[in-house]
Coordinates of C-alpha atoms in Angstrom, one line a residue:
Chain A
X780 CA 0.0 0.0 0.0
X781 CA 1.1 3.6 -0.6
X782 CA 2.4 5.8 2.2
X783 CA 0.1 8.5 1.3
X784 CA -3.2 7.3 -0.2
X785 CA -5.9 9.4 -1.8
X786 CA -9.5 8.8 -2.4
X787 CA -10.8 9.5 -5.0
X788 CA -8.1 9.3 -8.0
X789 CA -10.4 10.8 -10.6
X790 CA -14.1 12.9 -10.0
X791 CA -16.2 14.7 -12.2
X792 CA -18.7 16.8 -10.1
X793 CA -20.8 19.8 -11.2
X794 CA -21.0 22.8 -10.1
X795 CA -22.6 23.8 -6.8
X796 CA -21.6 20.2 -5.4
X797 CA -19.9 19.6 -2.4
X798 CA -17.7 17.5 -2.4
X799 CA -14.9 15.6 -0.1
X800 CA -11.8 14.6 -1.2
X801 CA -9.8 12.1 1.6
X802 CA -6.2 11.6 2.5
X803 CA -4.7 8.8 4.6
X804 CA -1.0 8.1 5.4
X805 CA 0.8 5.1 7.2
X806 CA 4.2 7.3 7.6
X807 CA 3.2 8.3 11.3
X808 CA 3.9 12.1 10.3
X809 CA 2.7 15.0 12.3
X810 CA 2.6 17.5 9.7
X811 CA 0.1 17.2 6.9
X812 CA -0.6 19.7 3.4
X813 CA -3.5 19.9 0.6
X814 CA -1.9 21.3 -2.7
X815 CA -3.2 22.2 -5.5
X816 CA -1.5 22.0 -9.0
X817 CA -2.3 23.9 -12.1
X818 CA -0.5 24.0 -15.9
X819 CA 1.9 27.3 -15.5
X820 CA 1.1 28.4 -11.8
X821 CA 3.0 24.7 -10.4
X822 CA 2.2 23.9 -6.3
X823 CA 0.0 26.2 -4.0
X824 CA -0.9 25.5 -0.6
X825 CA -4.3 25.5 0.1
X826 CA -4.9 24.1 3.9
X827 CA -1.9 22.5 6.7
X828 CA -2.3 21.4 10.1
X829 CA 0.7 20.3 12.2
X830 CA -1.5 18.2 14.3
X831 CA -5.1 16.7 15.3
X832 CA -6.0 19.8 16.7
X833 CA -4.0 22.5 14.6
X834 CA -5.3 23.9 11.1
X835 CA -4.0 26.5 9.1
X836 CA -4.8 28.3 6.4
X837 CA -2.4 28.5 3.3
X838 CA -1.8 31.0 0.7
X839 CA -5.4 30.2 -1.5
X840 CA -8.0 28.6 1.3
X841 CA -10.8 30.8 0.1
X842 CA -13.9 28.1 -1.3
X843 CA -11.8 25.2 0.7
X844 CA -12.5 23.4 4.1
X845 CA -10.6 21.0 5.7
X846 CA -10.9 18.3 8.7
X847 CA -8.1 16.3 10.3
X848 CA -9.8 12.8 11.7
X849 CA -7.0 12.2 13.1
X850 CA -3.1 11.6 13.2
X851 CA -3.5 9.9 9.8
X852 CA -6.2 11.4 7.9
X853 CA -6.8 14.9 6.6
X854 CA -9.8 15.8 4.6
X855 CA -10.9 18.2 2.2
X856 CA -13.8 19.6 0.8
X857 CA -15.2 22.1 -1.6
X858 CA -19.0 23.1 -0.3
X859 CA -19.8 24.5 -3.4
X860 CA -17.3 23.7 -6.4
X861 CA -17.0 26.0 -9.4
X862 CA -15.4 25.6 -12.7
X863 CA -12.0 27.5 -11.3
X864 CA -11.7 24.8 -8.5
X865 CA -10.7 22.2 -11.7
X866 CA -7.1 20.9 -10.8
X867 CA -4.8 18.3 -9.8
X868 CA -5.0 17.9 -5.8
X869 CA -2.4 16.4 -3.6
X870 CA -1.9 15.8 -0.2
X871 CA 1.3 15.6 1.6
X872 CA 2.6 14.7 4.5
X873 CA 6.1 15.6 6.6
X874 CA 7.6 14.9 9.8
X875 CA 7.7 17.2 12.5
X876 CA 11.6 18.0 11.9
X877 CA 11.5 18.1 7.9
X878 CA 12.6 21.3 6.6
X879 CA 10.4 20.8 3.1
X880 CA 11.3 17.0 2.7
X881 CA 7.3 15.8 1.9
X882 CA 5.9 12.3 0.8
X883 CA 3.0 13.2 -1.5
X884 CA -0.1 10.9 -2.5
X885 CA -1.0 10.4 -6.2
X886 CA -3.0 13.1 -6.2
X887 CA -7.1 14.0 -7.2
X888 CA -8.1 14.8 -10.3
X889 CA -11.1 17.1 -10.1
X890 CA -13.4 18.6 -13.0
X891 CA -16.1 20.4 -12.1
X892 CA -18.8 21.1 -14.9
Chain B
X258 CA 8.3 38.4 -9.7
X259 CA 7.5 35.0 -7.7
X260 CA 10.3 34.1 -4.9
X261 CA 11.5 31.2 -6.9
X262 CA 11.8 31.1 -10.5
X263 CA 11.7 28.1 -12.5
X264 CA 11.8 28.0 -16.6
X265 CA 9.2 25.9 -17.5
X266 CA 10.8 24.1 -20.7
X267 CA 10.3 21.4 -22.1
X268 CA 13.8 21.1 -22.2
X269 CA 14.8 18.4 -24.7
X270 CA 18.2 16.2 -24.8
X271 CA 19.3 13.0 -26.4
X272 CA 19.7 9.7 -24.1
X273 CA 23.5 10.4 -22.4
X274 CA 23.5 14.3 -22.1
X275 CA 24.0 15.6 -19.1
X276 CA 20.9 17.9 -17.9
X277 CA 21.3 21.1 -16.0
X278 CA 18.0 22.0 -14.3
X279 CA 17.9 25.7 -12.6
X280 CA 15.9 28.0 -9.9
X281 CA 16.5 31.4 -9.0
X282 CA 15.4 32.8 -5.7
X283 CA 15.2 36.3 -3.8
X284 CA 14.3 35.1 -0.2
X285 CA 17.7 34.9 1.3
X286 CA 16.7 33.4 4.7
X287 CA 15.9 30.3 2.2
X288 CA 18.5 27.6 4.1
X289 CA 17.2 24.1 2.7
X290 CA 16.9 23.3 -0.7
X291 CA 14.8 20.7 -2.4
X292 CA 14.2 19.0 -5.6
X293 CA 11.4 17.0 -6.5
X294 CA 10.8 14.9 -9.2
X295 CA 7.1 14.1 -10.5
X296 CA 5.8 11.7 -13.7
X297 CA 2.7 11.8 -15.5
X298 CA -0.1 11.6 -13.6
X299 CA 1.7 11.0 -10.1
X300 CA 2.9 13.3 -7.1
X301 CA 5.9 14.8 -6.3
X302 CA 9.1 13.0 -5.4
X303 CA 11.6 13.9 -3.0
X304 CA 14.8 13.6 -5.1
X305 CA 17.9 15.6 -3.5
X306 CA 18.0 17.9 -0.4
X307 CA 20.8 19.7 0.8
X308 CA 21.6 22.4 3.5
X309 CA 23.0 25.7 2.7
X310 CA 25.7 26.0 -0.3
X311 CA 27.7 23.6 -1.7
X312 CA 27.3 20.2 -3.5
X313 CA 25.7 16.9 -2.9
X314 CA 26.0 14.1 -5.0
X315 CA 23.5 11.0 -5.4
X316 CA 24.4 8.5 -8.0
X317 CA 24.1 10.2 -11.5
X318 CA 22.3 13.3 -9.5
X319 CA 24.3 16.1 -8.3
X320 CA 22.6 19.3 -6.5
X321 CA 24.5 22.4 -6.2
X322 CA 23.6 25.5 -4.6
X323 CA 25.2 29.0 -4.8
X324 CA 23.3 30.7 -1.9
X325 CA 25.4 34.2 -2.8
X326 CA 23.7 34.0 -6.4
X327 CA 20.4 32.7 -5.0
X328 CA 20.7 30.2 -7.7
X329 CA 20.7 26.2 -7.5
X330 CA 21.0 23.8 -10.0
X331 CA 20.3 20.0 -10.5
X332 CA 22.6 17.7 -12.7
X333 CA 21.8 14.9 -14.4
X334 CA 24.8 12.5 -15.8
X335 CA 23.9 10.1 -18.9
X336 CA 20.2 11.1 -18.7
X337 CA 18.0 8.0 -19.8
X338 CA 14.7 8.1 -21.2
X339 CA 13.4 7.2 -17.8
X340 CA 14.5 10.8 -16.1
X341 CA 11.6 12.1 -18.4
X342 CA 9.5 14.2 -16.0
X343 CA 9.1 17.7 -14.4
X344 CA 11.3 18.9 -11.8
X345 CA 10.8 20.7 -9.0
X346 CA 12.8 23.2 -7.1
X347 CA 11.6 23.9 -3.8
X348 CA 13.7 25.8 -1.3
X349 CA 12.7 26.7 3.2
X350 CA 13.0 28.7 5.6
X351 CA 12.9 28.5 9.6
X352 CA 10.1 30.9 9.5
X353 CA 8.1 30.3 13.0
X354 CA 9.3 26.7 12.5
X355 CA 7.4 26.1 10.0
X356 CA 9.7 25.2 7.3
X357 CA 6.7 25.1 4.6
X358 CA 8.9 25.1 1.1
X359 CA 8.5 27.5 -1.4
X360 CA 8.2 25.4 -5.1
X361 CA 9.0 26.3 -8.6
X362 CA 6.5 25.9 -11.4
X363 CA 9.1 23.0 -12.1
X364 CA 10.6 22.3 -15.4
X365 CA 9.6 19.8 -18.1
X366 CA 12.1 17.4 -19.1
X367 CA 12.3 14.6 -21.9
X368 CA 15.3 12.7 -23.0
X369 CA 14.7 10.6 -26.3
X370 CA 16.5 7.6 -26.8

């Protein structure tokens, strides 16, 4: 199994939808990141949390939520997806010392319609 | 003008060149320096990291990092069609303790046999 799993791979929603996209990871980091990634603009940070009970918000979190389950999971969702929120999505995950090393997941594919 | 700069490509070599893959920077407190690599349709890899200036070497990979010229620089010795992929730069900062990198748009890369 991967280190960093995410669920769905692939999801075509429309728009208005909410929708959840979940990350797991068996690496027993702290530290855990939703990207997103578009052609030309590369990796932005949309959402981090350093642990269960601390969220932050990155440098584009506005029409994104998030929820961290627990140690090893970290959702998150769009409450009402529009066309601009089409992208690659990827979750990461670091240890508590890392200075940038990550461990991504395989990332989301989203289209919303 | 973005903190780390990253020429998009597609840079295009024959199977045995060696690749030189290159970021600029203007955040000097950057200390840790990163690059990823990422196929088709998958997430980021960490590849190389190294602290500060100087060199680190890794097989066919060397990483190289002129902190006084905010510049770094991947090599790649007797590329094979395999290293065919974009590459990331990504570069940290002890800011709060955070250490959240900083990526490149990343550069395109294919080597044809």
């Amino acid at each position: 199994d991967a280190d960093v799993t995410q669920t769905p791979r692939n999801r075509i929603t429309k728009t208005g939808k909410r929708i959840m996209l979940e990350c797991s990871q068996t690496k027993g980091h702290d530290r855990m990141y939703w990207y997103r990634q578009d052609p030309g603009l590369g990796l932005r940070l949309i959402y981090y949390s350093f642990d269960v009970k601390d969220i932050n918000k990155g440098e584009i979190s506005d029409g994104y939520s998030v929820s961290r389950q627990a140690q090893a999971k970290f959702s998150l969702s769009l409450e009402s997806a529009i066309p601009n929120q089409t992208a690659l999505y990827f979750c990461a995950t670091s240890a508590r010392d890392s200075r940038g090393g990550y461990t991504f997941g395989s990332g989301t594919r989203l289209t919303v319609v | 003008q973005k903190e780390v700069e990253q020429d998009p490509g597609p840079l295009s070599v024959p199977e045995g060149a060696i690749v030189s893959l290159n970021c600029t920077y203007s955040n000097s407190a950057f200390q840790y320096f990163m690059w990823y690599r990422q196929y088709s349709r998958k997430g980021p890899e960490l590849l190389m990291y190294t602290y500060s200036s100087g060199n680190k070497e890794d097989g066919r990979f060397t990483a190289q990092v002129d902190k006084s010229s905010k510049y770094i620089s991947l090599f790649i010795r007797d590329s094979q069609p395999s290293d065919s992929a974009t590459y990331l730069c990504a570069m940290s900062a002890g800011s709060g303790g955070s250490y959240i990198p900083t990526f490149g748009r990343g550069t395109s890369l294919i080597v044809h046999p």
